[in-house]
Amino acid sequence: HIQVTVVDLNEQRIIDWNDPNTDNIPIYEPGLSEIVLEARGRNLFFSTEVEKAIDEAQVIFISVNTPTKTYGKGKGMAADLKYIELCARQIAKVAKQNKIVVEKSTLPVRTAEAIKSILDNTGNGVQFQILSNPEFLAEGTAVTDLLNPDRILIGGDSTPEGEAAINALVDVYANWVNKDKILTTNVWSSELSKLTANAFLAQRISSINAMSELCEKTGADVNEVARAIGMDSRIGPKFLKASVGFGGSCFQKDILNLVYIAKSYGLNEVADYWEQVIIMNDHQKRRFSNKIVQTLYNTVADKKITFLGWAFKKDTNDTRESAAIYVADDLINEQAKISVYDPKVSRNKMMSDLDYLETRPAEENAKSLTTFGNVYDACRGSHAIAVLTEWDEFTTYDWQKIYESMHKPAFVFDGRNILNAKELQSIGFVYNGIGS
Ligand code: UGA
């Protein structure tokens, strides 16, 4: 019974979301195309009529991106809020009735203040209530996370109008989420909780990745260590998978943002503490590419190295900050020839990811990276395989057949620890996992 209209200035994007075949919508996410198929045209609409949608809505979610700033003060660390400000100004210009404005994008703490100031000072005298309602779903499991969230967080003012706005949003979620999972706080707690949650999650990965290097030196196995510590109910088993490093659009950006905020308050120790999570993650990616070079007799020049996976995690076609990009960049510096198979990522995307780093001319990237539509072609004639994404299908291949088609000795660098090391070794592969 709630009408949802998604608006975007980008016409092509809206055309894509309205594609009659919902398998072609721009984001691959298990279960998403089915939901769009069911709801689109009934109470879910995609449109470029931004002003009309603002005018008609009672609640407006600001869900634009907040990338890391690439210029000026806070370059490389602070969140770029220009899209947020544009949204706020447009809402202020159009709104003729009171509106609830919800921050859905991940924002630095106290952004609501800026939004409120723009709305109140440029608006038509109508009342705006600003709520913070950060999103905690993860890519690849977005639909299940949305349907069964651990919690919904809503921050708002403690004035009667603020409380009424909070209750209006609680009532929306209460349609499918149990009320005891809906948490209400003040706006600043809500904004900061989002950054804190991502910082804690990323910290767990950097912590286990730090131990993975120590495991490789000592003969311990990081998977066994993770299992052993995860059984302590205070630590818990999730997010302890050692890997080539975390990627995605959120962890790095949000931690940099947190570091920037801490520094801006002069809290240098707090800033350094969290920055170490990023330093460790960068180290882990570089360590992985170094290991490939060292193991292949200190030279990969003109050797074919096959990447299984390019996405930053399985079940998504998102590649933002994917470890694969950085590992490929390092290996291309060493003049390796990279071939890639990823079930969902297009060649264009891979090329634009590499070109974005501006390490070398685009033509050189294009010559150094070849893509394949299936794993067997991708691996034929290669010296080594590097697993960069944990796609389930990688565990189901005919590894004997792959081995026979490769240069010998044939190496596997399992950046996700998903393959069966013993089985691969018995076939003849030289297997290198993370932290073993
Ligand atoms: C993350 C958070 O998990 C979500 O709660 C949050 O809402 C989201 O950011 C966001 O801020 O929008 P996401 O980046 O989609 O979600 O994906 P994650 O599942 O957190 O994975 C991030 C990266 O960490 C991936 O590269 C993944 O492979 C890696 N990872 C994850 C590990 O290397 N080891 C693990 O044990 C878990």
Short mmCIF file of C-alpha atoms and ligand atoms in Angstrom, two decimals:
data_model
loop_
_atom_site.label_atom_id
_atom_site.label_comp_id
_atom_site.label_asym_id
_atom_site.label_seq_id
_atom_site.Cartn_x
_atom_site.Cartn_y
_atom_site.Cartn_z
CA HIS A 1 0.00 0.00 0.00
CA ILE A 2 3.03 2.31 -0.11
CA GLN A 3 4.00 3.84 -3.43
CA VAL A 4 7.74 3.99 -4.05
CA THR A 5 9.10 6.13 -6.87
CA VAL A 6 12.81 5.94 -7.63
CA VAL A 7 14.05 9.03 -9.46
CA ASP A 8 17.38 9.74 -11.07
CA LEU A 9 18.68 12.51 -13.33
CA ASN A 10 20.47 9.90 -15.42
CA GLU A 11 17.97 9.00 -18.14
CA GLN A 12 19.78 5.92 -19.34
CA ARG A 13 19.84 4.51 -15.84
CA ILE A 14 16.07 4.88 -15.52
CA ILE A 15 15.56 3.33 -18.96
CA ASP A 16 17.67 0.39 -17.79
CA TRP A 17 15.64 -0.04 -14.61
CA ASN A 18 12.50 -0.02 -16.74
CA ASP A 19 13.84 -2.70 -19.10
CA PRO A 20 10.91 -5.02 -19.85
CA ASN A 21 13.19 -7.97 -19.14
CA THR A 22 14.04 -7.58 -15.45
CA ASP A 23 17.07 -9.85 -15.88
CA ASN A 24 18.71 -6.86 -17.60
CA ILE A 25 18.36 -4.35 -14.74
CA PRO A 26 21.68 -2.61 -14.01
CA ILE A 27 22.51 -4.34 -10.74
CA TYR A 28 22.96 -8.07 -10.39
CA GLU A 29 21.74 -9.15 -7.00
CA PRO A 30 20.17 -12.55 -6.21
CA GLY A 31 16.37 -12.18 -5.92
CA LEU A 32 16.27 -8.54 -7.03
CA SER A 33 14.96 -8.96 -10.56
CA GLU A 34 12.05 -11.07 -9.22
CA ILE A 35 11.09 -8.29 -6.79
CA VAL A 36 11.27 -5.65 -9.51
CA LEU A 37 9.19 -7.85 -11.82
CA GLU A 38 6.50 -8.25 -9.18
CA ALA A 39 6.31 -4.64 -7.95
CA ARG A 40 7.21 -2.49 -10.96
CA GLY A 41 4.16 -0.73 -12.37
CA ARG A 42 2.12 -1.70 -9.28
CA ASN A 43 3.65 0.39 -6.49
CA LEU A 44 7.26 0.67 -7.65
CA PHE A 45 8.13 3.20 -10.35
CA PHE A 46 11.37 4.39 -11.93
CA SER A 47 11.27 7.87 -13.37
CA THR A 48 13.31 10.93 -14.33
CA GLU A 49 10.56 13.30 -13.16
CA VAL A 50 12.42 14.35 -10.06
CA GLU A 51 10.36 17.44 -9.23
CA LYS A 52 7.02 15.70 -9.61
CA ALA A 53 8.17 12.89 -7.31
CA ILE A 54 9.42 15.36 -4.68
CA ASP A 55 6.14 17.24 -4.84
CA GLU A 56 4.03 14.10 -4.38
CA ALA A 57 6.10 12.38 -1.70
CA GLN A 58 5.55 12.51 2.03
CA VAL A 59 8.88 10.88 2.75
CA ILE A 60 11.98 11.45 0.61
CA PHE A 61 15.02 9.19 0.88
CA ILE A 62 18.28 10.78 -0.22
CA SER A 63 20.24 7.85 -1.62
CA VAL A 64 22.85 9.52 -3.81
CA ASN A 65 26.48 8.48 -3.66
CA THR A 66 29.00 10.06 -1.29
CA PRO A 67 32.36 9.11 -2.81
CA THR A 68 35.70 9.99 -1.28
CA LYS A 69 36.65 13.56 -2.26
CA THR A 70 39.12 13.73 -5.14
CA TYR A 71 39.91 17.44 -4.77
CA GLY A 72 40.41 20.24 -2.28
CA LYS A 73 40.28 20.01 1.51
CA GLY A 74 40.00 16.44 2.71
CA LYS A 75 41.02 15.08 -0.71
CA GLY A 76 41.37 11.31 -0.58
CA MET A 77 39.64 11.01 2.80
CA ALA A 78 36.53 13.11 3.40
CA ALA A 79 33.17 12.24 1.87
CA ASP A 80 32.18 14.36 -1.11
CA LEU A 81 28.79 15.81 -0.21
CA LYS A 82 28.10 17.74 -3.39
CA TYR A 83 25.37 15.34 -4.56
CA ILE A 84 23.72 15.50 -1.14
CA GLU A 85 23.68 19.27 -1.25
CA LEU A 86 22.20 19.30 -4.77
CA CYS A 87 19.43 17.00 -3.58
CA ALA A 88 18.70 19.13 -0.54
CA ARG A 89 18.51 22.28 -2.67
CA GLN A 90 16.19 20.65 -5.15
CA ILE A 91 13.89 19.35 -2.41
CA ALA A 92 13.82 22.83 -0.83
CA LYS A 93 12.96 24.44 -4.16
CA VAL A 94 10.12 22.11 -5.04
CA ALA A 95 8.46 21.19 -1.74
CA LYS A 96 5.15 22.97 -1.10
CA GLN A 97 4.10 20.79 1.87
CA ASN A 98 5.87 19.48 4.95
CA LYS A 99 8.24 16.61 4.18
CA ILE A 100 10.24 14.02 6.02
CA VAL A 101 13.72 13.85 4.51
CA VAL A 102 15.64 10.65 5.22
CA GLU A 103 19.41 10.33 4.90
CA LYS A 104 19.89 6.89 3.41
CA SER A 105 23.33 7.53 1.95
CA THR A 106 26.22 6.93 4.35
CA LEU A 107 27.18 10.32 5.65
CA PRO A 108 29.71 11.85 8.01
CA VAL A 109 28.39 12.60 11.44
CA ARG A 110 26.50 15.92 11.64
CA THR A 111 25.60 16.05 7.95
CA ALA A 112 21.94 16.32 8.90
CA GLU A 113 22.73 19.75 10.26
CA ALA A 114 23.92 20.91 6.83
CA ILE A 115 20.90 19.41 5.10
CA LYS A 116 18.57 21.07 7.58
CA SER A 117 20.25 24.42 7.13
CA ILE A 118 19.89 24.25 3.34
CA LEU A 119 16.26 23.12 3.54
CA ASP A 120 15.25 25.72 6.11
CA ASN A 121 17.08 28.61 4.47
CA THR A 122 16.22 28.00 0.85
CA GLY A 123 12.78 26.39 1.19
CA ASN A 124 9.29 27.77 0.77
CA GLY A 125 8.61 28.05 4.50
CA VAL A 126 7.40 24.44 4.85
CA GLN A 127 8.58 22.20 7.71
CA PHE A 128 11.27 19.58 7.12
CA GLN A 129 12.14 16.79 9.52
CA ILE A 130 15.50 15.15 8.87
CA LEU A 131 15.96 11.51 9.82
CA SER A 132 19.04 9.37 9.55
CA ASN A 133 18.27 5.81 8.45
CA PRO A 134 21.53 4.13 7.41
CA GLU A 135 21.44 1.00 5.32
CA PHE A 136 23.21 -2.09 6.64
CA LEU A 137 22.55 -4.55 3.83
CA ALA A 138 25.55 -6.11 2.11
CA GLU A 139 25.88 -6.66 -1.62
CA GLY A 140 25.31 -10.20 -2.81
CA THR A 141 22.82 -10.75 0.04
CA ALA A 142 20.96 -7.44 -0.32
CA VAL A 143 17.49 -8.90 -0.75
CA THR A 144 17.66 -11.33 2.16
CA ASP A 145 19.27 -8.64 4.34
CA LEU A 146 16.48 -6.26 3.41
CA LEU A 147 13.73 -8.78 4.15
CA ASN A 148 15.35 -10.03 7.39
CA PRO A 149 17.49 -7.21 8.78
CA ASP A 150 19.38 -7.63 12.07
CA ARG A 151 18.13 -4.16 12.94
CA ILE A 152 16.71 -0.99 11.44
CA LEU A 153 18.23 2.20 12.78
CA ILE A 154 16.34 5.48 12.72
CA GLY A 155 17.79 8.67 14.15
CA GLY A 156 15.74 11.83 14.62
CA ASP A 157 15.11 14.86 16.79
CA SER A 158 13.55 14.43 20.21
CA THR A 159 11.07 17.27 19.60
CA PRO A 160 7.37 16.29 19.17
CA GLU A 161 7.71 16.88 15.37
CA GLY A 162 10.92 14.81 15.29
CA GLU A 163 9.25 11.98 17.16
CA ALA A 164 6.26 12.05 14.84
CA ALA A 165 8.62 11.76 11.87
CA ILE A 166 10.48 8.86 13.49
CA ASN A 167 7.18 7.10 14.12
CA ALA A 168 6.08 7.59 10.51
CA LEU A 169 9.23 5.81 9.31
CA VAL A 170 8.96 3.12 11.99
CA ASP A 171 5.46 2.40 10.65
CA VAL A 172 6.86 1.87 7.15
CA TYR A 173 9.39 -0.72 8.34
CA ALA A 174 6.92 -2.31 10.77
CA ASN A 175 5.11 -3.68 7.72
CA TRP A 176 7.73 -6.44 7.56
CA VAL A 177 10.18 -5.97 10.45
CA ASN A 178 9.45 -6.87 14.06
CA LYS A 179 9.25 -3.71 16.17
CA ASP A 180 11.86 -4.91 18.64
CA LYS A 181 14.40 -4.80 15.81
CA ILE A 182 13.67 -1.16 15.05
CA LEU A 183 16.03 1.02 17.03
CA THR A 184 15.53 4.77 17.39
CA THR A 185 18.31 7.16 18.44
CA ASN A 186 19.33 10.76 18.03
CA VAL A 187 20.50 11.75 14.54
CA TRP A 188 24.21 11.90 15.37
CA SER A 189 24.27 8.46 17.00
CA SER A 190 22.60 7.02 13.95
CA GLU A 191 25.04 8.64 11.51
CA LEU A 192 28.06 7.60 13.54
CA SER A 193 26.76 4.05 14.12
CA LYS A 194 26.88 3.37 10.40
CA LEU A 195 30.54 4.36 10.14
CA THR A 196 31.30 2.46 13.34
CA ALA A 197 29.64 -0.74 12.12
CA ASN A 198 31.65 -0.72 8.88
CA ALA A 199 34.87 0.13 10.71
CA PHE A 200 34.38 -2.80 13.11
CA LEU A 201 33.58 -5.22 10.27
CA ALA A 202 36.58 -4.13 8.23
CA GLN A 203 38.77 -4.26 11.32
CA ARG A 204 37.93 -7.94 11.79
CA ILE A 205 39.09 -8.70 8.26
CA SER A 206 42.31 -6.71 8.67
CA SER A 207 42.89 -8.44 12.01
CA ILE A 208 42.57 -11.92 10.55
CA ASN A 209 44.59 -10.88 7.49
CA ALA A 210 47.37 -9.63 9.78
CA MET A 211 47.38 -13.06 11.42
CA SER A 212 47.46 -14.73 8.00
CA GLU A 213 50.92 -13.34 7.32
CA LEU A 214 52.14 -14.57 10.67
CA CYS A 215 50.61 -17.99 9.96
CA GLU A 216 52.54 -18.24 6.70
CA LYS A 217 55.79 -17.66 8.60
CA THR A 218 55.08 -19.97 11.51
CA GLY A 219 53.33 -22.95 9.96
CA ALA A 220 50.00 -22.19 11.62
CA ASP A 221 46.92 -22.30 9.37
CA VAL A 222 44.75 -19.19 9.48
CA ASN A 223 41.56 -21.12 8.72
CA GLU A 224 42.19 -23.25 11.81
CA VAL A 225 43.02 -20.18 13.89
CA ALA A 226 39.82 -18.45 12.70
CA ARG A 227 37.76 -21.49 13.59
CA ALA A 228 39.36 -21.76 17.00
CA ILE A 229 38.83 -18.13 17.95
CA GLY A 230 35.39 -17.91 16.31
CA MET A 231 34.04 -20.57 18.69
CA ASP A 232 34.53 -18.12 21.53
CA SER A 233 31.01 -16.72 21.71
CA ARG A 234 32.43 -13.30 22.57
CA ILE A 235 34.32 -13.24 19.27
CA GLY A 236 31.87 -15.16 17.07
CA PRO A 237 32.54 -16.92 13.75
CA LYS A 238 31.53 -14.33 11.13
CA PHE A 239 33.81 -12.03 9.12
CA LEU A 240 36.94 -13.99 10.00
CA LYS A 241 37.73 -15.21 6.52
CA ALA A 242 41.30 -14.30 5.59
CA SER A 243 41.44 -12.99 2.05
CA VAL A 244 43.43 -11.04 -0.50
CA GLY A 245 41.86 -7.98 1.13
CA PHE A 246 38.44 -6.44 1.45
CA GLY A 247 36.99 -4.40 -1.37
CA GLY A 248 33.64 -2.79 -2.04
CA SER A 249 32.38 0.73 -2.11
CA CYS A 250 31.95 1.05 1.63
CA PHE A 251 34.67 -0.12 3.98
CA GLN A 252 37.60 1.89 2.69
CA LYS A 253 35.53 5.00 2.02
CA ASP A 254 33.82 4.93 5.40
CA ILE A 255 37.01 4.32 7.38
CA LEU A 256 38.81 7.13 5.54
CA ASN A 257 35.87 9.29 6.37
CA LEU A 258 36.03 8.27 10.04
CA VAL A 259 39.77 8.99 10.09
CA TYR A 260 39.15 12.40 8.57
CA ILE A 261 36.47 13.24 11.11
CA ALA A 262 38.70 12.14 14.01
CA LYS A 263 41.59 14.24 12.66
CA SER A 264 39.35 17.24 12.19
CA TYR A 265 38.61 17.11 15.93
CA GLY A 266 42.35 16.78 16.65
CA LEU A 267 41.98 13.14 17.75
CA ASN A 268 45.15 11.89 16.12
CA GLU A 269 45.46 8.61 18.04
CA VAL A 270 41.87 7.72 17.18
CA ALA A 271 42.55 8.55 13.53
CA ASP A 272 45.77 6.49 13.43
CA TYR A 273 44.09 3.54 15.09
CA TRP A 274 41.44 3.24 12.39
CA GLU A 275 43.75 4.13 9.54
CA GLN A 276 45.79 1.04 10.33
CA VAL A 277 42.84 -1.08 9.12
CA ILE A 278 43.31 0.43 5.64
CA ILE A 279 47.11 0.19 5.76
CA MET A 280 46.81 -3.51 6.59
CA ASN A 281 44.36 -4.04 3.75
CA ASP A 282 46.62 -2.34 1.20
CA HIS A 283 49.52 -4.42 2.48
CA GLN A 284 47.52 -7.63 2.05
CA LYS A 285 46.75 -6.89 -1.62
CA ARG A 286 50.39 -5.99 -2.36
CA ARG A 287 51.63 -9.03 -0.45
CA PHE A 288 49.47 -11.26 -2.64
CA SER A 289 50.86 -9.88 -5.91
CA ASN A 290 54.42 -9.99 -4.53
CA LYS A 291 53.95 -13.61 -3.59
CA ILE A 292 52.87 -14.47 -7.12
CA VAL A 293 55.96 -12.79 -8.58
CA GLN A 294 58.36 -14.35 -6.06
CA THR A 295 56.91 -17.83 -6.45
CA LEU A 296 57.08 -17.66 -10.23
CA TYR A 297 60.88 -17.40 -9.96
CA ASN A 298 60.88 -13.63 -9.51
CA THR A 299 59.64 -12.90 -12.99
CA VAL A 300 56.19 -12.85 -14.52
CA ALA A 301 57.15 -10.92 -17.65
CA ASP A 302 55.11 -12.29 -20.58
CA LYS A 303 53.71 -15.06 -18.40
CA LYS A 304 49.99 -15.66 -18.59
CA ILE A 305 48.29 -15.39 -15.22
CA THR A 306 44.61 -16.24 -15.02
CA PHE A 307 42.31 -14.43 -12.60
CA LEU A 308 39.23 -16.26 -11.42
CA GLY A 309 36.89 -13.45 -10.50
CA TRP A 310 37.06 -9.67 -10.70
CA ALA A 311 34.07 -8.64 -8.54
CA PHE A 312 34.84 -7.52 -4.99
CA LYS A 313 32.83 -10.47 -3.63
CA LYS A 314 30.63 -13.23 -4.97
CA ASP A 315 27.05 -12.78 -6.19
CA THR A 316 27.57 -9.20 -7.34
CA ASN A 317 28.76 -7.51 -10.51
CA ASP A 318 30.14 -4.62 -8.45
CA THR A 319 33.89 -4.15 -8.76
CA ARG A 320 34.46 -1.00 -6.74
CA GLU A 321 37.76 -1.22 -4.81
CA SER A 322 38.01 -4.89 -5.72
CA ALA A 323 41.38 -6.41 -4.78
CA ALA A 324 41.55 -7.81 -8.33
CA ILE A 325 42.12 -4.32 -9.75
CA TYR A 326 45.18 -3.67 -7.59
CA VAL A 327 46.65 -7.13 -8.00
CA ALA A 328 46.25 -6.84 -11.80
CA ASP A 329 47.85 -3.41 -11.75
CA ASP A 330 50.89 -4.72 -9.83
CA LEU A 331 51.29 -7.70 -12.15
CA ILE A 332 50.94 -5.60 -15.29
CA ASN A 333 53.75 -3.42 -13.89
CA GLU A 334 55.78 -6.63 -13.94
CA GLN A 335 54.71 -7.12 -17.59
CA ALA A 336 52.50 -10.14 -16.93
CA LYS A 337 49.65 -10.99 -19.31
CA ILE A 338 46.43 -11.23 -17.34
CA SER A 339 43.46 -13.28 -18.46
CA VAL A 340 40.25 -13.00 -16.52
CA TYR A 341 37.08 -14.97 -16.18
CA ASP A 342 34.28 -13.53 -14.04
CA PRO A 343 30.72 -14.81 -14.45
CA LYS A 344 29.14 -11.35 -14.08
CA VAL A 345 31.68 -8.61 -14.81
CA SER A 346 32.08 -7.23 -18.35
CA ARG A 347 35.40 -6.52 -20.04
CA ASN A 348 34.47 -2.84 -20.31
CA LYS A 349 34.11 -2.63 -16.56
CA MET A 350 37.48 -4.29 -15.96
CA MET A 351 39.19 -1.94 -18.40
CA SER A 352 37.62 1.15 -16.88
CA ASP A 353 38.65 -0.04 -13.39
CA LEU A 354 42.27 -0.32 -14.53
CA ASP A 355 42.25 2.89 -16.54
CA TYR A 356 40.88 4.76 -13.52
CA LEU A 357 44.15 4.09 -11.66
CA GLU A 358 45.99 6.05 -14.38
CA THR A 359 49.10 3.89 -13.97
CA ARG A 360 49.66 3.59 -17.74
CA PRO A 361 47.97 4.46 -21.04
CA ALA A 362 44.63 2.76 -21.70
CA GLU A 363 46.04 1.00 -24.81
CA GLU A 364 48.63 -0.73 -22.67
CA ASN A 365 45.99 -1.91 -20.24
CA ALA A 366 43.94 -3.21 -23.16
CA LYS A 367 46.94 -5.19 -24.44
CA SER A 368 47.78 -6.61 -21.03
CA LEU A 369 44.35 -7.92 -20.08
CA THR A 370 42.26 -10.49 -21.98
CA THR A 371 38.85 -11.69 -20.90
CA PHE A 372 37.22 -15.07 -21.47
CA GLY A 373 33.66 -16.33 -21.34
CA ASN A 374 34.57 -19.57 -19.61
CA VAL A 375 37.18 -20.80 -17.18
CA TYR A 376 38.75 -23.49 -19.35
CA ASP A 377 39.69 -21.08 -22.13
CA ALA A 378 40.89 -18.55 -19.57
CA CYS A 379 43.27 -21.06 -17.96
CA ARG A 380 44.64 -22.74 -21.10
CA GLY A 381 48.38 -22.07 -21.46
CA SER A 382 48.63 -20.07 -18.24
CA HIS A 383 51.42 -20.33 -15.69
CA ALA A 384 49.34 -19.56 -12.65
CA ILE A 385 45.76 -19.09 -11.48
CA ALA A 386 44.83 -16.46 -8.92
CA VAL A 387 41.43 -16.68 -7.22
CA LEU A 388 40.25 -13.12 -6.53
CA THR A 389 36.52 -13.65 -5.92
CA GLU A 390 34.86 -16.49 -4.02
CA TRP A 391 32.25 -17.39 -6.68
CA ASP A 392 30.73 -20.79 -5.78
CA GLU A 393 31.16 -22.14 -9.32
CA PHE A 394 34.97 -22.05 -8.95
CA THR A 395 34.82 -25.04 -6.62
CA THR A 396 32.91 -27.16 -9.13
CA TYR A 397 35.37 -27.17 -12.05
CA ASP A 398 37.18 -30.11 -13.60
CA TRP A 399 40.55 -29.16 -12.10
CA GLN A 400 42.31 -32.13 -13.70
CA LYS A 401 41.33 -30.80 -17.12
CA ILE A 402 42.51 -27.29 -16.16
CA TYR A 403 45.83 -28.66 -14.90
CA GLU A 404 46.49 -30.51 -18.13
CA SER A 405 46.00 -27.35 -20.19
CA MET A 406 48.48 -25.24 -18.19
CA HIS A 407 52.25 -24.65 -18.17
CA LYS A 408 54.10 -26.75 -15.62
CA PRO A 409 54.69 -26.32 -12.80
CA ALA A 410 51.10 -25.06 -12.55
CA PHE A 411 50.48 -22.70 -9.63
CA VAL A 412 47.27 -21.75 -7.83
CA PHE A 413 47.15 -18.67 -5.58
CA ASP A 414 43.88 -18.97 -3.74
CA GLY A 415 43.18 -15.43 -2.53
CA ARG A 416 39.91 -16.57 -1.00
CA ASN A 417 40.82 -19.97 0.47
CA ILE A 418 37.87 -21.61 -1.27
CA LEU A 419 39.52 -24.40 -3.24
CA ASN A 420 40.35 -27.85 -1.92
CA ALA A 421 44.12 -27.61 -1.40
CA LYS A 422 44.67 -31.35 -0.93
CA GLU A 423 42.77 -32.24 -4.08
CA LEU A 424 44.66 -29.68 -6.16
CA GLN A 425 47.99 -30.83 -4.77
CA SER A 426 47.19 -34.44 -5.57
CA ILE A 427 46.49 -33.43 -9.18
CA GLY A 428 49.94 -31.78 -9.31
CA PHE A 429 49.21 -28.10 -8.70
CA VAL A 430 51.53 -26.04 -6.48
CA TYR A 431 48.90 -24.57 -4.15
CA ASN A 432 49.28 -21.32 -2.19
CA GLY A 433 46.41 -20.21 0.01
CA ILE A 434 46.23 -17.15 2.23
CA GLY A 435 47.73 -17.82 5.65
CA SER A 436 48.78 -21.44 5.25
C1 UGA B 1 29.39 -3.77 3.81
C2 UGA B 1 28.74 -4.15 5.16
O1 UGA B 1 28.92 -5.55 5.39
C3 UGA B 1 27.25 -3.82 5.15
O2 UGA B 1 26.69 -4.08 6.43
C4 UGA B 1 27.09 -2.33 4.82
O3 UGA B 1 25.70 -1.98 4.75
C5 UGA B 1 27.72 -2.06 3.47
O4 UGA B 1 29.13 -2.39 3.54
C6 UGA B 1 27.54 -0.59 3.17
O5 UGA B 1 28.09 0.24 3.90
O6 UGA B 1 26.76 -0.26 2.27
P1 UGA B 1 29.52 -4.89 1.39
O7 UGA B 1 30.66 -3.94 1.17
O8 UGA B 1 28.43 -4.97 0.40
O9 UGA B 1 28.80 -4.58 2.80
O10 UGA B 1 30.10 -6.36 1.51
P2 UGA B 1 30.77 -7.23 2.69
O11 UGA B 1 30.08 -8.53 2.76
O12 UGA B 1 30.89 -6.48 3.95
O13 UGA B 1 32.24 -7.51 2.10
C7 UGA B 1 33.21 -6.48 1.96
C8 UGA B 1 34.53 -7.08 1.56
O14 UGA B 1 35.12 -7.82 2.63
C9 UGA B 1 34.46 -8.05 0.39
O15 UGA B 1 35.53 -7.83 -0.48
C10 UGA B 1 34.53 -9.40 1.06
O16 UGA B 1 35.00 -10.41 0.21
C11 UGA B 1 35.51 -9.10 2.18
N1 UGA B 1 35.43 -10.05 3.30
C12 UGA B 1 34.28 -10.20 4.00
C13 UGA B 1 36.57 -10.76 3.66
O17 UGA B 1 37.64 -10.64 3.03
N2 UGA B 1 36.51 -11.63 4.71
C14 UGA B 1 35.37 -11.80 5.43
O18 UGA B 1 35.38 -12.60 6.41
C15 UGA B 1 34.24 -11.07 5.07
#
